[in-house]
Short mmCIF file of C-alpha atoms in Angstrom, two decimals:
data_model
loop_
_atom_site.label_atom_id
_atom_site.label_comp_id
_atom_site.label_asym_id
_atom_site.label_seq_id
_atom_site.Cartn_x
_atom_site.Cartn_y
_atom_site.Cartn_z
CA UNK A 104 -1.12 -0.19 -20.08
CA UNK A 105 -1.06 -0.46 -16.44
CA UNK A 106 -3.88 0.58 -14.16
CA UNK A 107 -1.93 3.07 -12.37
CA UNK A 108 0.78 4.69 -13.46
CA UNK A 109 3.55 6.93 -12.33
CA UNK A 110 6.68 8.76 -13.47
CA UNK A 111 9.32 6.50 -11.50
CA UNK A 112 11.91 9.48 -11.08
CA UNK A 113 14.16 9.87 -9.74
CA UNK A 114 13.40 13.79 -9.01
CA UNK A 115 16.27 15.46 -7.63
CA UNK A 116 15.47 18.82 -6.40
CA UNK A 117 17.07 21.48 -3.69
CA UNK A 118 15.40 22.43 -0.64
CA UNK A 119 12.90 25.00 -0.84
CA UNK A 120 12.09 23.82 -4.35
CA UNK A 121 8.32 23.09 -5.45
CA UNK A 122 8.05 19.52 -7.32
CA UNK A 123 4.84 18.31 -8.74
CA UNK A 124 3.70 14.42 -9.46
CA UNK A 125 1.36 13.06 -11.93
CA UNK A 126 -0.42 10.01 -11.68
CA UNK A 127 -2.64 8.38 -14.45
CA UNK A 128 -5.31 5.83 -13.83
CA UNK A 129 -7.26 3.64 -16.47
CA UNK A 130 -10.64 2.88 -14.83
CA UNK A 131 -13.23 5.52 -15.22
CA UNK A 132 -15.25 3.96 -12.29
CA UNK A 133 -12.06 4.49 -9.67
CA UNK A 134 -13.77 5.78 -6.73
CA UNK A 135 -10.91 6.82 -4.30
CA UNK A 136 -7.58 8.06 -4.38
CA UNK A 137 -4.75 8.84 -2.04
CA UNK A 138 -1.28 9.68 -2.11
CA UNK A 139 1.11 7.71 0.50
CA UNK A 140 4.31 8.19 1.39
CA UNK A 141 6.98 4.99 1.63
CA UNK A 142 10.58 5.52 3.14
CA UNK A 143 12.80 2.97 2.08
CA UNK A 144 12.38 -0.55 3.49
CA UNK A 145 9.45 0.80 5.42
CA UNK A 146 5.50 0.48 5.37
CA UNK A 147 3.40 3.02 3.12
CA UNK A 148 1.96 5.80 5.34
CA UNK A 149 -0.82 8.02 3.98
CA UNK A 150 -0.04 11.37 2.92
CA UNK A 151 -3.45 12.50 2.13
CA UNK A 152 -6.52 11.45 0.42
CA UNK A 153 -7.72 13.27 -2.84
CA UNK A 154 -10.83 14.81 -3.03
CA UNK A 155 -12.69 16.01 -6.20
CA UNK A 156 -12.60 19.65 -5.10
CA UNK A 157 -8.93 19.38 -4.59
CA UNK A 158 -7.24 19.53 -1.10
CA UNK A 159 -4.57 20.87 0.71
CA UNK A 160 -2.63 20.14 3.79
CA UNK A 161 0.07 22.60 4.99
CA UNK A 162 2.91 22.17 1.83
CA UNK A 163 0.80 19.82 0.37
CA UNK A 164 -1.76 19.82 -2.33
CA UNK A 165 -3.59 17.21 -4.39
CA UNK A 166 -5.78 17.72 -7.15
CA UNK A 167 -7.82 15.21 -9.14
CA UNK A 168 -8.84 15.66 -12.43
CA UNK A 169 -11.88 12.80 -13.32
CA UNK A 170 -12.15 14.20 -16.99
CA UNK A 171 -8.31 13.34 -17.74
CA UNK A 172 -8.10 10.80 -15.19
CA UNK A 173 -5.23 11.71 -13.45
CA UNK A 174 -4.30 12.94 -9.83
CA UNK A 175 -1.56 15.42 -9.01
CA UNK A 176 0.41 15.84 -5.72
CA UNK A 177 2.20 19.41 -5.55
CA UNK A 178 4.90 19.67 -2.61
CA UNK A 179 5.95 23.43 -2.04
CA UNK A 180 9.04 24.47 -0.01
CA UNK A 181 10.89 20.94 -0.18
CA UNK A 182 12.40 19.44 2.93
CA UNK A 183 15.12 17.05 3.19
CA UNK A 184 12.94 15.18 5.33
CA UNK A 185 10.64 15.00 1.92
CA UNK A 186 12.70 12.42 0.54
CA UNK A 187 10.99 9.45 -0.07
CA UNK A 188 8.70 7.47 -2.68
CA UNK A 189 5.59 8.90 -3.05
CA UNK A 190 2.64 6.07 -4.37
CA UNK A 191 -0.55 7.20 -5.96
CA UNK A 192 -3.38 4.79 -5.25
CA UNK A 193 -6.80 4.22 -6.72
CA UNK A 194 -9.60 2.17 -5.13
CA UNK A 195 -12.29 1.02 -7.42
CA UNK A 196 -15.95 1.07 -7.16
CA UNK A 197 -17.01 -1.36 -4.76
CA UNK A 198 -14.29 -0.44 -2.28
CA UNK A 199 -11.80 -3.20 -2.23
CA UNK A 200 -9.59 -3.57 -5.15
CA UNK A 201 -6.70 -1.13 -4.31
CA UNK A 202 -4.49 -0.52 -7.08
CA UNK A 203 -1.15 1.23 -5.89
CA UNK A 204 1.22 2.88 -8.50
CA UNK A 205 4.97 1.94 -8.48
CA UNK A 206 5.86 4.93 -7.25
CA UNK A 207 7.87 8.39 -7.88
CA UNK A 208 11.35 8.80 -5.85
CA UNK A 209 11.97 12.08 -4.40
CA UNK A 210 15.49 13.23 -3.54
CA UNK A 211 15.92 16.49 -1.96
CA UNK A 212 19.25 18.03 -1.49
CA UNK A 213 20.37 20.47 0.54
CA UNK B 210 -1.95 3.75 20.62
CA UNK B 211 -4.22 1.86 18.06
CA UNK B 212 -1.98 0.15 15.41
CA UNK B 213 -1.14 -2.81 13.29
CA UNK B 214 1.53 -5.08 14.00
CA UNK B 215 3.27 -7.75 12.47
CA UNK B 216 5.42 -10.51 13.37
CA UNK B 217 8.08 -11.43 12.75
CA UNK B 218 9.84 -8.12 11.20
CA UNK B 219 12.39 -10.44 9.38
CA UNK B 220 11.74 -14.25 8.55
CA UNK B 221 14.34 -16.34 7.01
CA UNK B 222 12.98 -19.55 5.54
CA UNK B 223 14.25 -22.46 2.96
CA UNK B 224 13.12 -23.42 -0.32
CA UNK B 225 9.82 -25.55 0.40
CA UNK B 226 9.23 -25.08 3.84
CA UNK B 227 6.00 -23.46 4.98
CA UNK B 228 6.01 -20.32 6.56
CA UNK B 229 3.38 -18.12 8.35
CA UNK B 230 3.15 -14.38 8.67
CA UNK B 231 1.13 -12.89 11.52
CA UNK B 232 -0.62 -9.69 11.49
CA UNK B 233 -2.44 -8.19 14.44
CA UNK B 234 -4.77 -4.93 14.72
CA UNK B 235 -5.90 -2.86 17.56
CA UNK B 236 -7.84 -0.65 15.42
CA UNK B 237 -11.09 -2.78 15.26
CA UNK B 238 -11.35 -2.68 11.76
CA UNK B 239 -13.50 -4.60 9.61
CA UNK B 240 -11.22 -5.29 6.44
CA UNK B 241 -7.76 -6.49 6.59
CA UNK B 242 -5.36 -7.13 3.84
CA UNK B 243 -2.25 -8.86 2.72
CA UNK B 244 0.06 -7.22 0.18
CA UNK B 245 3.60 -8.52 -1.37
CA UNK B 246 5.83 -5.81 -2.35
CA UNK B 247 9.02 -6.58 -4.12
CA UNK B 248 12.18 -4.22 -4.50
CA UNK B 249 11.43 -0.94 -6.22
CA UNK B 250 7.34 -2.20 -7.17
CA UNK B 251 4.42 -1.39 -6.08
CA UNK B 252 2.55 -3.27 -3.40
CA UNK B 253 0.52 -5.86 -4.97
CA UNK B 254 -2.69 -7.09 -3.15
CA UNK B 255 -2.49 -11.17 -2.27
CA UNK B 256 -6.44 -10.81 -0.72
CA UNK B 257 -8.15 -9.37 1.83
CA UNK B 258 -11.06 -10.51 4.65
CA UNK B 259 -13.98 -8.15 4.68
CA UNK B 260 -14.97 -9.76 8.42
CA UNK B 261 -15.04 -13.31 7.83
CA UNK B 262 -15.52 -12.98 4.27
CA UNK B 263 -12.41 -14.11 2.27
CA UNK B 264 -11.85 -12.65 -1.29
CA UNK B 265 -8.89 -13.64 -2.95
CA UNK B 266 -7.47 -11.65 -5.94
CA UNK B 267 -7.55 -13.70 -9.17
CA UNK B 268 -3.65 -13.68 -10.03
CA UNK B 269 -2.90 -15.19 -6.38
CA UNK B 270 -0.73 -17.94 -6.33
CA UNK B 271 -2.49 -21.17 -4.67
CA UNK B 272 0.95 -21.28 -2.86
CA UNK B 273 -0.47 -18.12 -0.51
CA UNK B 274 -3.05 -19.25 2.02
CA UNK B 275 -4.81 -16.89 4.61
CA UNK B 276 -6.48 -17.40 7.79
CA UNK B 277 -8.82 -14.68 9.87
CA UNK B 278 -9.72 -16.34 13.49
CA UNK B 279 -10.95 -13.38 14.88
CA UNK B 280 -11.16 -9.30 14.31
CA UNK B 281 -8.00 -8.89 15.29
CA UNK B 282 -5.58 -11.39 13.68
CA UNK B 283 -4.77 -12.28 10.06
CA UNK B 284 -2.31 -15.23 8.90
CA UNK B 285 -0.14 -15.07 5.82
CA UNK B 286 0.83 -18.67 5.10
CA UNK B 287 2.88 -19.62 2.36
CA UNK B 288 2.69 -23.44 1.89
CA UNK B 289 5.78 -24.27 -0.23
CA UNK B 290 7.67 -20.77 -0.56
CA UNK B 291 10.03 -20.40 -4.07
CA UNK B 292 12.69 -18.15 -4.43
CA UNK B 293 10.50 -15.72 -6.28
CA UNK B 294 8.55 -15.70 -3.13
CA UNK B 295 11.22 -13.19 -1.34
CA UNK B 296 9.85 -10.16 -0.65
CA UNK B 297 8.31 -7.63 1.76
CA UNK B 298 4.71 -8.90 3.02
CA UNK B 299 2.60 -6.16 4.00
CA UNK B 300 -0.47 -6.09 6.35
CA UNK B 301 -3.03 -3.38 5.82
CA UNK B 302 -6.28 -2.79 7.68
CA UNK B 303 -9.26 -0.34 6.59
CA UNK B 304 -12.46 0.42 8.93
CA UNK B 305 -14.98 -0.37 6.07
CA UNK B 306 -14.96 -0.64 2.37
CA UNK B 307 -16.14 2.58 0.03
CA UNK B 308 -15.41 6.06 -0.32
CA UNK B 309 -12.69 7.30 2.21
CA UNK B 310 -11.57 4.25 4.23
CA UNK B 311 -8.11 4.87 3.62
CA UNK B 312 -5.81 1.70 4.67
CA UNK B 313 -3.29 1.68 7.53
CA UNK B 314 -0.10 -0.24 6.78
CA UNK B 315 1.85 -2.57 9.30
CA UNK B 316 5.68 -2.48 9.43
CA UNK B 317 5.69 -5.54 7.20
CA UNK B 318 7.75 -8.51 7.75
CA UNK B 319 10.70 -9.20 5.29
CA UNK B 320 10.96 -12.75 3.78
CA UNK B 321 13.96 -14.19 2.43
CA UNK B 322 14.01 -17.77 1.01
CA UNK B 323 17.25 -19.67 0.97
#
């Protein structure tokens, strides 16, 4: 079993749609959680950190469920510019070992 | 602007010919990382430096080495590149370890091995 698993997609959604991604992790001692966005042939860029209480940044909402060991990302009112690969990132206790999921591809169409 | 810079952006080398990739940062972060990312795969951590302390991942081949001569610079040396080493190599930094401390990535160097 992979340490971090994501549905690879692709998710094909129309503009304005709401779309949700889930990510599961296997190490219950994992400490920090992030969502990164990666455009084709570009570097990953931090989208948001994920806190235990959940957090929201504009159209993006992230949730953490430690009991079930998954994190989620919700995108509301999808824009064409949201088309990208979304990487789930988990960091273990100690702070260095960072595990990336393979990413979920999103295509937003007009 | 504070940033992570990688040079070159594209590197072509021949099978078995040593190559060095460069990373510099103006963020004054303590930690620098090197990742390998192959097409449609997750970035895979090769090693990291916490200040001057080098930490190798257990499954990183011996063919890959790294140097950090000062806080700002970190190099990735591939001693004898094979065809399977063709990938995007990403450098990242973080201020420190522990809770939070997100990583900031450079634009990457795309390595082609002929």
